């Protein structure tokens, strides 16, 4: 390289670069232009100046080009930045050794720099020349094919011919000519090529640039061709659809009446010429398809649902719109994309403001208290669940930034395979990256040139299914209780407290497994099951879904077993991958809060019952019913019948009589119907008064009636109920509950979960010492009757029924038969809990002592006289309380059930006797000292 000398250098603003053999025009301001003109006048027309690119705002690139000034003219522009226009012709490369030390620089400036001229070009190697000729020939062919005008195409052909004829020594010059003629080169690529002073290195870099440009040209051509084909297909489809719409409009016009008037069934909107929402719109069709596409793109990368959606979308695009399969696939895509996938960005789970609020639990308690009165144990369990939801979601919020930081950490580099595949990957990335496309394509060229090694993200960067959402798993709650106790409305309250959507699925009478899991797509008119439908309606992956009447689901048949299909849905360890036959992609149900309701547990299968957390809802007490009626039922019925609280006032005594004498149930539905009847009665009175007097203001109603107009009395007294509701249904039963020999009242639980009392009647008739049982009794309760009679026979001597221990009380003194009957013979009865009541009935029959009518009992008896525990204690006690029973005899083992389950106000009004043996039962039933017992005597038997 020649020694340094000084030269005037013109700095070029980015992105201008002057290469050897190229020409460049640029504008200069008045000061720089004047200095350049003075320099030309002093040095002559053969003046050579240097050019240097300002790669950064304050520094110049150390390599530049020596240029001859072709022309300098003064412009007529009023802008001071464009006072002169100069034309430069590049000659050779120059190196500025002190470019860094002379900083800073400014663009479009004329500075003096020391310069070193590279040595003259030598003959390049054969390998470099061969690679250059091949790459240049391929690039020129692509440029000629892509040229829009014939003149430009001829230029590329001529350059190709020159390339074939030029000698090897002139190939570096030819490389400068071709590189200077490519307009789409990146700025950094030009600077990199300009710095190659050695001929072999220059040919190598030119080869890399040509390969890169040829690859980009191929990819661009393929993309343009595919876009043209797609546009052509869309234009054709649009044209055909426009013709179809025109034909449909003409057909609709022909179906109208000949006079031009619209048909009598046409809507006013259509008759007036407006568009109907039922008309098929091409724009609406396009919007629907765009919406489906957007929802597919919102799905998580590499997720199973996205893979399935992409595969079906490609099939959908290939199948003609008139095909039957086209509609089937579209219906499937609509269902698949409408499911709220937890991993989808469209359904990203965010913590609601309600859960973030510090008063969340207090508000939830308030919400439950507003919707339901009583039910303290159920409310406690729901508050526990809501507290866990709050803690888990707040914890997930705190951990979210940590997961984002870990997922965004750089992956370790990995060596790819061959250079061609690496180059194509980098080119594809460059086409998608936008601003950094040049740098990426330059890397591709280096890869083709032989530079090995590239960085590619590992598979560990892929998003994992469900990783972004770690919400608490919803429990499976099973509310068991009689009808009308608020099981379904509790689900609404939970959804409102959690600020989640609520969906109800009625399982009563469901007998097909496909109604739960959906039909397979091979069937005509197939669709997803009720679970997926509920998720679609909810629009979120974490709704509250109520499975109503789960005990009334159909049994196993040739359609399958729907109860078995629910096993996967209601299993917290399995429902994260629930498989619907129609969707055929695992669906995450772990965030769904499932609530099941049932009236009984007997018809629910054991595996299904094992997956549920059972919460018992027993009946309401009279005090709770009065609160519910006053707070909820009466305002609701007044609104339903067009009245306000100012129109009707129901006294406390009247409300209590309705609850005790006109309804007898565990829930409040019959009570609501009775209150509704009272409200309708008062609505008729108010309407008649308004019509007769013309007064619609309740505040202006006179207190006294006039001879012509009867006044309106808004107060409903207890004495008026018989005229409104008729005769009380349970008056006779309570008033005529007589005290007689052989009659005992037991406690039962009906099939609907309601508690009540049941009289056990016994009678002695002439016979041969047999026991006769009637009343639709089951095997267990029949055995309890035989067991009770055996105990009485074994203790007849102790109770002074017989005079000798060996005598049978049914045969001495006169042979008799004992007939035991349980009323309501049409109702099936079974169970061991009537054992002590039957025993007391036999004792009363044989001794003549009577059990008071305010005493009821329940418990199982053994042959030794032990009293065993029974179930349904709360329901039975509440039923006895409704029947105005004041004394209840229960097994000793059930005392904990009374303390924990029976409301305190009920316990305060009733007396409980907890018995371990039948002796305790008889003393509690008949009273202390009523029955006489023989003292135990030790009988010794001598043997010889």
mmCIF file with all atom_site columns, C-alpha atoms in Angstrom, residues 534-649:
data_model
loop_
_atom_site.group_PDB
_atom_site.id
_atom_site.type_symbol
_atom_site.label_atom_id
_atom_site.label_alt_id
_atom_site.label_comp_id
_atom_site.label_asym_id
_atom_site.label_entity_id
_atom_site.label_seq_id
_atom_site.pdbx_PDB_ins_code
_atom_site.Cartn_x
_atom_site.Cartn_y
_atom_site.Cartn_z
_atom_site.occupancy
_atom_site.B_iso_or_equiv
_atom_site.pdbx_formal_charge
_atom_site.auth_seq_id
_atom_site.auth_comp_id
_atom_site.auth_asym_id
_atom_site.auth_atom_id
_atom_site.pdbx_PDB_model_num
ATOM 1   C CA . UNK A 1 534 ? -71.647  -24.516 28.584 1.00 0.00 ? 534 UNK A CA 1
ATOM 2   C CA . UNK A 1 535 ? -68.005  -23.422 28.197 1.00 0.00 ? 535 UNK A CA 1
ATOM 3   C CA . UNK A 1 536 ? -68.823  -21.708 24.897 1.00 0.00 ? 536 UNK A CA 1
ATOM 4   C CA . UNK A 1 537 ? -71.762  -19.841 26.414 1.00 0.00 ? 537 UNK A CA 1
ATOM 5   C CA . UNK A 1 538 ? -69.668  -18.810 29.409 1.00 0.00 ? 538 UNK A CA 1
ATOM 6   C CA . UNK A 1 539 ? -66.841  -17.475 27.240 1.00 0.00 ? 539 UNK A CA 1
ATOM 7   C CA . UNK A 1 540 ? -64.245  -18.070 29.955 1.00 0.00 ? 540 UNK A CA 1
ATOM 8   C CA . UNK A 1 541 ? -62.232  -21.135 31.015 1.00 0.00 ? 541 UNK A CA 1
ATOM 9   C CA . UNK A 1 542 ? -63.211  -20.722 34.680 1.00 0.00 ? 542 UNK A CA 1
ATOM 10  C CA . UNK A 1 543 ? -67.023  -20.516 34.899 1.00 0.00 ? 543 UNK A CA 1
ATOM 11  C CA . UNK A 1 544 ? -69.303  -21.899 37.584 1.00 0.00 ? 544 UNK A CA 1
ATOM 12  C CA . UNK A 1 545 ? -71.199  -24.858 36.078 1.00 0.00 ? 545 UNK A CA 1
ATOM 13  C CA . UNK A 1 546 ? -74.161  -26.310 37.929 1.00 0.00 ? 546 UNK A CA 1
ATOM 14  C CA . UNK A 1 547 ? -74.951  -29.973 37.198 1.00 0.00 ? 547 UNK A CA 1
ATOM 15  C CA . UNK A 1 548 ? -78.564  -30.052 38.326 1.00 0.00 ? 548 UNK A CA 1
ATOM 16  C CA . UNK A 1 549 ? -80.441  -33.184 39.431 1.00 0.00 ? 549 UNK A CA 1
ATOM 17  C CA . UNK A 1 550 ? -77.445  -35.490 39.154 1.00 0.00 ? 550 UNK A CA 1
ATOM 18  C CA . UNK A 1 551 ? -79.321  -38.199 41.042 1.00 0.00 ? 551 UNK A CA 1
ATOM 19  C CA . UNK A 1 552 ? -81.932  -38.409 38.258 1.00 0.00 ? 552 UNK A CA 1
ATOM 20  C CA . UNK A 1 553 ? -79.505  -39.170 35.438 1.00 0.00 ? 553 UNK A CA 1
ATOM 21  C CA . UNK A 1 554 ? -80.337  -42.181 33.298 1.00 0.00 ? 554 UNK A CA 1
ATOM 22  C CA . UNK A 1 555 ? -78.894  -45.604 34.031 1.00 0.00 ? 555 UNK A CA 1
ATOM 23  C CA . UNK A 1 556 ? -76.612  -47.650 31.801 1.00 0.00 ? 556 UNK A CA 1
ATOM 24  C CA . UNK A 1 557 ? -78.261  -48.757 28.531 1.00 0.00 ? 557 UNK A CA 1
ATOM 25  C CA . UNK A 1 558 ? -77.400  -49.343 24.899 1.00 0.00 ? 558 UNK A CA 1
ATOM 26  C CA . UNK A 1 559 ? -76.739  -45.585 24.523 1.00 0.00 ? 559 UNK A CA 1
ATOM 27  C CA . UNK A 1 560 ? -73.941  -45.837 27.078 1.00 0.00 ? 560 UNK A CA 1
ATOM 28  C CA . UNK A 1 561 ? -73.699  -44.836 30.705 1.00 0.00 ? 561 UNK A CA 1
ATOM 29  C CA . UNK A 1 562 ? -73.983  -41.052 31.183 1.00 0.00 ? 562 UNK A CA 1
ATOM 30  C CA . UNK A 1 563 ? -73.097  -41.367 34.867 1.00 0.00 ? 563 UNK A CA 1
ATOM 31  C CA . UNK A 1 564 ? -69.812  -43.044 33.919 1.00 0.00 ? 564 UNK A CA 1
ATOM 32  C CA . UNK A 1 565 ? -69.114  -40.238 31.437 1.00 0.00 ? 565 UNK A CA 1
ATOM 33  C CA . UNK A 1 566 ? -69.292  -37.790 34.325 1.00 0.00 ? 566 UNK A CA 1
ATOM 34  C CA . UNK A 1 567 ? -66.467  -39.579 36.152 1.00 0.00 ? 567 UNK A CA 1
ATOM 35  C CA . UNK A 1 568 ? -63.834  -37.816 34.057 1.00 0.00 ? 568 UNK A CA 1
ATOM 36  C CA . UNK A 1 569 ? -65.614  -34.472 34.252 1.00 0.00 ? 569 UNK A CA 1
ATOM 37  C CA . UNK A 1 570 ? -65.861  -34.509 38.047 1.00 0.00 ? 570 UNK A CA 1
ATOM 38  C CA . UNK A 1 571 ? -62.391  -35.859 38.812 1.00 0.00 ? 571 UNK A CA 1
ATOM 39  C CA . UNK A 1 572 ? -59.985  -33.008 39.715 1.00 0.00 ? 572 UNK A CA 1
ATOM 40  C CA . UNK A 1 573 ? -57.019  -35.220 38.808 1.00 0.00 ? 573 UNK A CA 1
ATOM 41  C CA . UNK A 1 574 ? -58.325  -36.063 35.321 1.00 0.00 ? 574 UNK A CA 1
ATOM 42  C CA . UNK A 1 575 ? -60.502  -33.225 34.065 1.00 0.00 ? 575 UNK A CA 1
ATOM 43  C CA . UNK A 1 576 ? -57.501  -31.138 32.988 1.00 0.00 ? 576 UNK A CA 1
ATOM 44  C CA . UNK A 1 577 ? -57.610  -33.220 29.777 1.00 0.00 ? 577 UNK A CA 1
ATOM 45  C CA . UNK A 1 578 ? -61.327  -33.875 29.264 1.00 0.00 ? 578 UNK A CA 1
ATOM 46  C CA . UNK A 1 579 ? -61.934  -35.409 25.839 1.00 0.00 ? 579 UNK A CA 1
ATOM 47  C CA . UNK A 1 580 ? -65.094  -34.428 23.993 1.00 0.00 ? 580 UNK A CA 1
ATOM 48  C CA . UNK A 1 581 ? -65.835  -36.812 21.126 1.00 0.00 ? 581 UNK A CA 1
ATOM 49  C CA . UNK A 1 582 ? -66.692  -33.968 18.751 1.00 0.00 ? 582 UNK A CA 1
ATOM 50  C CA . UNK A 1 583 ? -63.863  -31.557 19.567 1.00 0.00 ? 583 UNK A CA 1
ATOM 51  C CA . UNK A 1 584 ? -61.369  -34.455 19.851 1.00 0.00 ? 584 UNK A CA 1
ATOM 52  C CA . UNK A 1 585 ? -58.822  -32.206 21.579 1.00 0.00 ? 585 UNK A CA 1
ATOM 53  C CA . UNK A 1 586 ? -58.137  -32.386 25.343 1.00 0.00 ? 586 UNK A CA 1
ATOM 54  C CA . UNK A 1 587 ? -60.005  -29.589 27.139 1.00 0.00 ? 587 UNK A CA 1
ATOM 55  C CA . UNK A 1 588 ? -58.835  -28.230 30.487 1.00 0.00 ? 588 UNK A CA 1
ATOM 56  C CA . UNK A 1 589 ? -61.701  -28.235 33.004 1.00 0.00 ? 589 UNK A CA 1
ATOM 57  C CA . UNK A 1 590 ? -59.511  -27.936 36.089 1.00 0.00 ? 590 UNK A CA 1
ATOM 58  C CA . UNK A 1 591 ? -60.391  -24.254 36.561 1.00 0.00 ? 591 UNK A CA 1
ATOM 59  C CA . UNK A 1 592 ? -64.137  -24.845 36.338 1.00 0.00 ? 592 UNK A CA 1
ATOM 60  C CA . UNK A 1 593 ? -66.057  -24.812 39.613 1.00 0.00 ? 593 UNK A CA 1
ATOM 61  C CA . UNK A 1 594 ? -68.534  -27.698 39.324 1.00 0.00 ? 594 UNK A CA 1
ATOM 62  C CA . UNK A 1 595 ? -71.545  -27.717 41.638 1.00 0.00 ? 595 UNK A CA 1
ATOM 63  C CA . UNK A 1 596 ? -73.853  -30.737 41.634 1.00 0.00 ? 596 UNK A CA 1
ATOM 64  C CA . UNK A 1 597 ? -77.296  -30.882 43.165 1.00 0.00 ? 597 UNK A CA 1
ATOM 65  C CA . UNK A 1 598 ? -79.212  -33.920 44.300 1.00 0.00 ? 598 UNK A CA 1
ATOM 66  C CA . UNK A 1 599 ? -82.230  -34.809 46.387 1.00 0.00 ? 599 UNK A CA 1
ATOM 67  C CA . UNK A 1 600 ? -80.877  -38.194 47.412 1.00 0.00 ? 600 UNK A CA 1
ATOM 68  C CA . UNK A 1 601 ? -77.616  -40.154 47.414 1.00 0.00 ? 601 UNK A CA 1
ATOM 69  C CA . UNK A 1 602 ? -79.110  -43.598 46.911 1.00 0.00 ? 602 UNK A CA 1
ATOM 70  C CA . UNK A 1 603 ? -79.291  -43.444 43.101 1.00 0.00 ? 603 UNK A CA 1
ATOM 71  C CA . UNK A 1 604 ? -75.783  -41.989 42.604 1.00 0.00 ? 604 UNK A CA 1
ATOM 72  C CA . UNK A 1 605 ? -73.076  -44.511 41.782 1.00 0.00 ? 605 UNK A CA 1
ATOM 73  C CA . UNK A 1 606 ? -70.325  -45.029 44.354 1.00 0.00 ? 606 UNK A CA 1
ATOM 74  C CA . UNK A 1 607 ? -67.404  -43.978 42.055 1.00 0.00 ? 607 UNK A CA 1
ATOM 75  C CA . UNK A 1 608 ? -69.211  -40.761 41.127 1.00 0.00 ? 608 UNK A CA 1
ATOM 76  C CA . UNK A 1 609 ? -70.066  -40.081 44.748 1.00 0.00 ? 609 UNK A CA 1
ATOM 77  C CA . UNK A 1 610 ? -66.429  -40.612 45.729 1.00 0.00 ? 610 UNK A CA 1
ATOM 78  C CA . UNK A 1 611 ? -65.337  -37.713 43.472 1.00 0.00 ? 611 UNK A CA 1
ATOM 79  C CA . UNK A 1 612 ? -67.668  -35.191 45.092 1.00 0.00 ? 612 UNK A CA 1
ATOM 80  C CA . UNK A 1 613 ? -67.464  -33.239 48.299 1.00 0.00 ? 613 UNK A CA 1
ATOM 81  C CA . UNK A 1 614 ? -70.900  -33.770 49.839 1.00 0.00 ? 614 UNK A CA 1
ATOM 82  C CA . UNK A 1 615 ? -72.586  -30.786 51.487 1.00 0.00 ? 615 UNK A CA 1
ATOM 83  C CA . UNK A 1 616 ? -75.934  -31.583 53.120 1.00 0.00 ? 616 UNK A CA 1
ATOM 84  C CA . UNK A 1 617 ? -78.713  -28.990 52.994 1.00 0.00 ? 617 UNK A CA 1
ATOM 85  C CA . UNK A 1 618 ? -81.463  -29.964 55.412 1.00 0.00 ? 618 UNK A CA 1
ATOM 86  C CA . UNK A 1 619 ? -84.840  -28.338 55.687 1.00 0.00 ? 619 UNK A CA 1
ATOM 87  C CA . UNK A 1 620 ? -85.547  -24.948 57.169 1.00 0.00 ? 620 UNK A CA 1
ATOM 88  C CA . UNK A 1 621 ? -86.974  -24.335 60.629 1.00 0.00 ? 621 UNK A CA 1
ATOM 89  C CA . UNK A 1 622 ? -90.100  -22.281 61.107 1.00 0.00 ? 622 UNK A CA 1
ATOM 90  C CA . UNK A 1 623 ? -88.017  -19.329 62.259 1.00 0.00 ? 623 UNK A CA 1
ATOM 91  C CA . UNK A 1 624 ? -85.870  -19.522 59.109 1.00 0.00 ? 624 UNK A CA 1
ATOM 92  C CA . UNK A 1 625 ? -88.954  -19.854 56.934 1.00 0.00 ? 625 UNK A CA 1
ATOM 93  C CA . UNK A 1 626 ? -90.462  -16.724 58.428 1.00 0.00 ? 626 UNK A CA 1
ATOM 94  C CA . UNK A 1 627 ? -87.266  -14.766 57.781 1.00 0.00 ? 627 UNK A CA 1
ATOM 95  C CA . UNK A 1 628 ? -87.051  -16.077 54.218 1.00 0.00 ? 628 UNK A CA 1
ATOM 96  C CA . UNK A 1 629 ? -90.695  -15.295 53.553 1.00 0.00 ? 629 UNK A CA 1
ATOM 97  C CA . UNK A 1 630 ? -90.409  -11.790 54.961 1.00 0.00 ? 630 UNK A CA 1
ATOM 98  C CA . UNK A 1 631 ? -87.111  -10.930 53.250 1.00 0.00 ? 631 UNK A CA 1
ATOM 99  C CA . UNK A 1 632 ? -87.328  -12.741 49.916 1.00 0.00 ? 632 UNK A CA 1
ATOM 100 C CA . UNK A 1 633 ? -90.619  -14.441 49.072 1.00 0.00 ? 633 UNK A CA 1
ATOM 101 C CA . UNK A 1 634 ? -93.123  -11.711 49.914 1.00 0.00 ? 634 UNK A CA 1
ATOM 102 C CA . UNK A 1 635 ? -91.310  -8.899  47.996 1.00 0.00 ? 635 UNK A CA 1
ATOM 103 C CA . UNK A 1 636 ? -90.823  -11.255 45.052 1.00 0.00 ? 636 UNK A CA 1
ATOM 104 C CA . UNK A 1 637 ? -94.521  -12.194 44.883 1.00 0.00 ? 637 UNK A CA 1
ATOM 105 C CA . UNK A 1 638 ? -95.599  -8.576  45.286 1.00 0.00 ? 638 UNK A CA 1
ATOM 106 C CA . UNK A 1 639 ? -93.459  -7.547  42.319 1.00 0.00 ? 639 UNK A CA 1
ATOM 107 C CA . UNK A 1 640 ? -94.724  -10.492 40.276 1.00 0.00 ? 640 UNK A CA 1
ATOM 108 C CA . UNK A 1 641 ? -98.340  -9.465  40.879 1.00 0.00 ? 641 UNK A CA 1
ATOM 109 C CA . UNK A 1 642 ? -97.978  -5.740  40.254 1.00 0.00 ? 642 UNK A CA 1
ATOM 110 C CA . UNK A 1 643 ? -98.036  -4.662  43.891 1.00 0.00 ? 643 UNK A CA 1
ATOM 111 C CA . UNK A 1 644 ? -95.656  -2.859  46.224 1.00 0.00 ? 644 UNK A CA 1
ATOM 112 C CA . UNK A 1 645 ? -94.992  -3.298  49.976 1.00 0.00 ? 645 UNK A CA 1
ATOM 113 C CA . UNK A 1 646 ? -97.330  -0.354  50.571 1.00 0.00 ? 646 UNK A CA 1
ATOM 114 C CA . UNK A 1 647 ? -100.244 -2.347  49.113 1.00 0.00 ? 647 UNK A CA 1
ATOM 115 C CA . UNK A 1 648 ? -99.983  -5.514  51.251 1.00 0.00 ? 648 UNK A CA 1
ATOM 116 C CA . UNK A 1 649 ? -98.932  -6.059  54.861 1.00 0.00 ? 649 UNK A CA 1
#
